[in-house]
PDB file of C-alpha atoms in Angstrom:
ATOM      1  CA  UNK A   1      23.038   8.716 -10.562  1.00  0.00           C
ATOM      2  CA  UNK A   2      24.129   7.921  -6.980  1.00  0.00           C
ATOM      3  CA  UNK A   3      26.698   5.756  -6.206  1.00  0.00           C
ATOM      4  CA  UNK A   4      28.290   4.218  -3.207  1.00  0.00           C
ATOM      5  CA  UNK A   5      28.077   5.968   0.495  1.00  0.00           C
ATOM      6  CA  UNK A   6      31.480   7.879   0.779  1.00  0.00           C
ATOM      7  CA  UNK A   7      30.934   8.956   4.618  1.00  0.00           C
ATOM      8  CA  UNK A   8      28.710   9.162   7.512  1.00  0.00           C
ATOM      9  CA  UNK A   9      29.389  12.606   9.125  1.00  0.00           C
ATOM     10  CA  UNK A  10      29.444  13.121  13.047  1.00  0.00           C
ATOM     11  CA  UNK A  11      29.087  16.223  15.180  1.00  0.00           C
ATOM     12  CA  UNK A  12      31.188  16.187  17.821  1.00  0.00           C
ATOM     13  CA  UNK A  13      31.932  18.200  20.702  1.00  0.00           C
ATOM     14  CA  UNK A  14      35.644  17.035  21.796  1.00  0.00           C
ATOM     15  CA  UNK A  15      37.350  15.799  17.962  1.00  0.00           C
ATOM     16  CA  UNK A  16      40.469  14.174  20.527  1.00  0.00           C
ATOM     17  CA  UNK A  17      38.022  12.402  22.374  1.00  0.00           C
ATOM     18  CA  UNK A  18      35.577  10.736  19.717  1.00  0.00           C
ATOM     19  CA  UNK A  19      38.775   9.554  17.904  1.00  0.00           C
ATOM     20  CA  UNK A  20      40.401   8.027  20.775  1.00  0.00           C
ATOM     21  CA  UNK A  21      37.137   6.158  21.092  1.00  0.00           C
ATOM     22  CA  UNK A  22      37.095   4.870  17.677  1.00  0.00           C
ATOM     23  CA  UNK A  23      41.055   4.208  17.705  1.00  0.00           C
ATOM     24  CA  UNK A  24      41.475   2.987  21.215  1.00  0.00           C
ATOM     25  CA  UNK A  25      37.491   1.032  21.823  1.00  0.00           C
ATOM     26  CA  UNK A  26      36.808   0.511  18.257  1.00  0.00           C
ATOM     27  CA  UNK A  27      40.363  -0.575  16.995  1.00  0.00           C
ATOM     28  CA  UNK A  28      39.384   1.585  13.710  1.00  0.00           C
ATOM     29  CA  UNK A  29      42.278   3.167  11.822  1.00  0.00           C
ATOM     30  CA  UNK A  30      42.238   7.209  12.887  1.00  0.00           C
ATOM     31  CA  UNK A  31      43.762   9.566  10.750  1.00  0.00           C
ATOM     32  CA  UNK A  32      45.385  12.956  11.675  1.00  0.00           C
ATOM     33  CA  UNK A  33      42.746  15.699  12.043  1.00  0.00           C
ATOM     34  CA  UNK A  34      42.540  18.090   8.986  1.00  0.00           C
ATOM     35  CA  UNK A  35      41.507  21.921   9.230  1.00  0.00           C
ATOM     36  CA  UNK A  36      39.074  22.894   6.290  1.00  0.00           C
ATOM     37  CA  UNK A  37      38.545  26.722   6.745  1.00  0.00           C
ATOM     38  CA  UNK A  38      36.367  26.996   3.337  1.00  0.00           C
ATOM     39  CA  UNK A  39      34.001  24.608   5.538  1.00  0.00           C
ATOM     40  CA  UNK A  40      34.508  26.112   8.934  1.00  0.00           C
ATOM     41  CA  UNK A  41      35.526  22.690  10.110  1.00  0.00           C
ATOM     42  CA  UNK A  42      38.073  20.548  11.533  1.00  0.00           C
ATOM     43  CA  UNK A  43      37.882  16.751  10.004  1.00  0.00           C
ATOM     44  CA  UNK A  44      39.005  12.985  11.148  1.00  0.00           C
ATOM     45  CA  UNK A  45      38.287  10.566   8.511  1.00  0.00           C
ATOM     46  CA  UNK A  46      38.223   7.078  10.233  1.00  0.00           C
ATOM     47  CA  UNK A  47      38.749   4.306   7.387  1.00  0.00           C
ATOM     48  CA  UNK A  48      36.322   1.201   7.829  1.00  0.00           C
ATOM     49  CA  UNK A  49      36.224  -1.633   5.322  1.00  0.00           C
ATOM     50  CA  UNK A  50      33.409  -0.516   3.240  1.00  0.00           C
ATOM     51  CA  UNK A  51      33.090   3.081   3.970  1.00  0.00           C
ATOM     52  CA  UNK A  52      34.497   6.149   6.097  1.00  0.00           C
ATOM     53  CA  UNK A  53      33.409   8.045   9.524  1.00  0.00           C
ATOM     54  CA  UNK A  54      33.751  11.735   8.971  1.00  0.00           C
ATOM     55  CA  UNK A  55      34.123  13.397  12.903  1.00  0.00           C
ATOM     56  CA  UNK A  56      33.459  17.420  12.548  1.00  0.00           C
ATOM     57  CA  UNK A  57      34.332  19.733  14.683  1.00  0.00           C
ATOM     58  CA  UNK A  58      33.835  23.624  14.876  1.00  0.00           C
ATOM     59  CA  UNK A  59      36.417  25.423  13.189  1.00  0.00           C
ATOM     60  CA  UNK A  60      36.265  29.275  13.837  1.00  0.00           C
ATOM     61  CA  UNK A  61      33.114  31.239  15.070  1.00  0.00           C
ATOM     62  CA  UNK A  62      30.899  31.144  12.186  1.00  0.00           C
ATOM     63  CA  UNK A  63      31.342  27.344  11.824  1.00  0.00           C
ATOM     64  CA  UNK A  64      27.916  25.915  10.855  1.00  0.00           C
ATOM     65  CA  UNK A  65      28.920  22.711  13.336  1.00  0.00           C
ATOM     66  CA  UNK A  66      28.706  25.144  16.121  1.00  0.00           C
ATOM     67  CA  UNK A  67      25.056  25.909  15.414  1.00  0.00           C
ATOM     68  CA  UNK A  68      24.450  22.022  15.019  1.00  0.00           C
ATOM     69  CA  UNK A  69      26.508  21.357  18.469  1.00  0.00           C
ATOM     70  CA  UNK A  70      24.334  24.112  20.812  1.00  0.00           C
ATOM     71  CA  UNK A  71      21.077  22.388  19.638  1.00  0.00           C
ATOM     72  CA  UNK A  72      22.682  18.939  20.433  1.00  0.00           C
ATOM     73  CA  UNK A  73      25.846  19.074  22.781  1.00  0.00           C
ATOM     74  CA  UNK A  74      26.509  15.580  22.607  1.00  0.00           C
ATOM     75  CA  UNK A  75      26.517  15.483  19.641  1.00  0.00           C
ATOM     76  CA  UNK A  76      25.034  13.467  16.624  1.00  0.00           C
ATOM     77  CA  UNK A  77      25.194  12.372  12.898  1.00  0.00           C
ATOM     78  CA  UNK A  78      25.542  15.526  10.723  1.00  0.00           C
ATOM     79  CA  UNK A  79      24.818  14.397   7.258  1.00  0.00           C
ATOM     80  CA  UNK A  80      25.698  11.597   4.311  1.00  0.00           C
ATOM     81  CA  UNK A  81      27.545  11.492   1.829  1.00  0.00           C
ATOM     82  CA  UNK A  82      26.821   9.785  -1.531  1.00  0.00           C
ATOM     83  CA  UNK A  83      29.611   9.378  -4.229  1.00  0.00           C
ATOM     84  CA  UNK A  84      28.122  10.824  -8.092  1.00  0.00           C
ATOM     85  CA  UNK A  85      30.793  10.665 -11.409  1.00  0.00           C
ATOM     86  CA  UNK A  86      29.155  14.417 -12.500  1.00  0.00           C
ATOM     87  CA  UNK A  87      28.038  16.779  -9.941  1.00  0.00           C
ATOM     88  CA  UNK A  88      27.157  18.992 -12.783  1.00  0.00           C
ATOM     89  CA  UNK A  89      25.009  16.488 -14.175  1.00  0.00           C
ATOM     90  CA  UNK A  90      23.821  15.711 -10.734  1.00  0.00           C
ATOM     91  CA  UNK A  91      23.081  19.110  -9.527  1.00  0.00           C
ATOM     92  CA  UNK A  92      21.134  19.694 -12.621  1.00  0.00           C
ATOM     93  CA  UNK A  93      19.016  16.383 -12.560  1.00  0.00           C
ATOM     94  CA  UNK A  94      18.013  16.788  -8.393  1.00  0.00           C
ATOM     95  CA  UNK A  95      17.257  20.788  -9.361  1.00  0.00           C
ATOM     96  CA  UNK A  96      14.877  20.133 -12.317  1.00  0.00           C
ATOM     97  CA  UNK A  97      12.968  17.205  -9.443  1.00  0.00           C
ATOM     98  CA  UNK A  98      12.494  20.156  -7.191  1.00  0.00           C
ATOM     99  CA  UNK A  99      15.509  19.551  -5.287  1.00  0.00           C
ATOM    100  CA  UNK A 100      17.356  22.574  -3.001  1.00  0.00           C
ATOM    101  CA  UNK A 101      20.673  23.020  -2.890  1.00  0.00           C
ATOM    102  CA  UNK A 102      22.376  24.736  -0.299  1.00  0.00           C
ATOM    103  CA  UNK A 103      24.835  27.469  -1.263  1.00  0.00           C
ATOM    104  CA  UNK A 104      24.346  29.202  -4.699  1.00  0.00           C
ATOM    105  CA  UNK A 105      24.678  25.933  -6.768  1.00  0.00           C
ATOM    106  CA  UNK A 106      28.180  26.138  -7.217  1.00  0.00           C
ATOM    107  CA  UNK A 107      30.422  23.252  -5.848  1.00  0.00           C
ATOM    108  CA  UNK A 108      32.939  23.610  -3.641  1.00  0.00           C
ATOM    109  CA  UNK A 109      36.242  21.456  -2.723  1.00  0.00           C
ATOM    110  CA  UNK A 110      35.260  19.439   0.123  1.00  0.00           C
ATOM    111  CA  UNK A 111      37.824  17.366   2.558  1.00  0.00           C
ATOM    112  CA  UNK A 112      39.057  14.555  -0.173  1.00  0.00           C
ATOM    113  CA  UNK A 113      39.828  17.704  -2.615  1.00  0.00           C
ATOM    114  CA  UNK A 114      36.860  17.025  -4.739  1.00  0.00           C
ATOM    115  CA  UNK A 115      33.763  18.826  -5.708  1.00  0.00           C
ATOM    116  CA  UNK A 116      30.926  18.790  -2.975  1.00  0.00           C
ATOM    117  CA  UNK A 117      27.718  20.379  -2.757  1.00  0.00           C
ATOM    118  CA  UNK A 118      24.735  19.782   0.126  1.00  0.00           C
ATOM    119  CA  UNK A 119      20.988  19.236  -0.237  1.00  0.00           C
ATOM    120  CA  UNK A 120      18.784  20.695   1.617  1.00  0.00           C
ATOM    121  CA  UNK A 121      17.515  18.138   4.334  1.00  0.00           C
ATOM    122  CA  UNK A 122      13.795  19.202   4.424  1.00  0.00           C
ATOM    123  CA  UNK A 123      14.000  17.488   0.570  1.00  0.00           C
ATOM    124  CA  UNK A 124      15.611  14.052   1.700  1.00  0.00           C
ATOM    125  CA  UNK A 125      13.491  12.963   5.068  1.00  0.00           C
ATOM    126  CA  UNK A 126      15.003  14.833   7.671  1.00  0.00           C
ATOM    127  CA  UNK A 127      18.849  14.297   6.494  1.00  0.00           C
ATOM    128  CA  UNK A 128      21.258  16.514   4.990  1.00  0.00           C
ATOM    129  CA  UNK A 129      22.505  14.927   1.569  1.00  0.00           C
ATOM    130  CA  UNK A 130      26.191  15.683   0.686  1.00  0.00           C
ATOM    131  CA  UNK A 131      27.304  14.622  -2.846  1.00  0.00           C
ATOM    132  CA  UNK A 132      31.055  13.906  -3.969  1.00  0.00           C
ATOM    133  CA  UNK A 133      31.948  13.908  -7.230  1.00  0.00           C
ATOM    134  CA  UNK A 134      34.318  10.920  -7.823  1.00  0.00           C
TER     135      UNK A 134
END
């Protein structure tokens, strides 16, 4: 059922900053930040060879990165992101194991304009599980 990691998802509290790190120390290709209001975010995907850095930002006051930023204001990985080919299929199949998933089940377009939904991290050691549907 799970396929290949899509993204490892960062906290941050300056967006400009972290990506002129990865740009500028790194020599990683940066791309333009991306507002996702359905998310409450503001995104930079940073393209590496076998995967993607997702750096998240607060967008608006009831961003859910805010929360994660005041209990760590440096920062820190905010979740993973695993590729499926049926997030039906897969939503059903983690459910019927016990699974949570956040939200009321229903996916919603995430920042590649695919379906996304989150698992809830007390079910996957500690780490909040997001799944793309490719």
């Amino acid at each position: 059922m799970i396929g290949k990691l899509n993204h490892v998802a960062i906290a941050v509290p300056d967006l400009g900053a972290a990506a002129a790190q990865y740009r500028d120390t790194l020599g990683a290709h940066v791309n333009p930040p991306q507002d996702e209001p359905d998310h409450g975010v503001t995104v930079v995907f940073i393209d590496l060879p076998n995967t993607k850095i997702e750096l998240l930002h607060p967008l608006g006051d009831d961003s859910p990165i805010a929360g994660f930023l005041a209990k760590n204001p440096s920062g820190g990985i905010h979740h993973i992101c695993y590729e499926v080919d049926d997030i039906m299929a897969a939503r059903d199949r983690l459910t019927a194991a016990g699974a949570r998933v956040l939200g009321d089940g229903t996916p919603k377009i995430g920042a590649h304009g695919k379906p996304v939904l989150f698992l809830h991290p007390k079910d996957f050691t500690g780490t909040l599980v997001e799944l793309e549907q490719v």
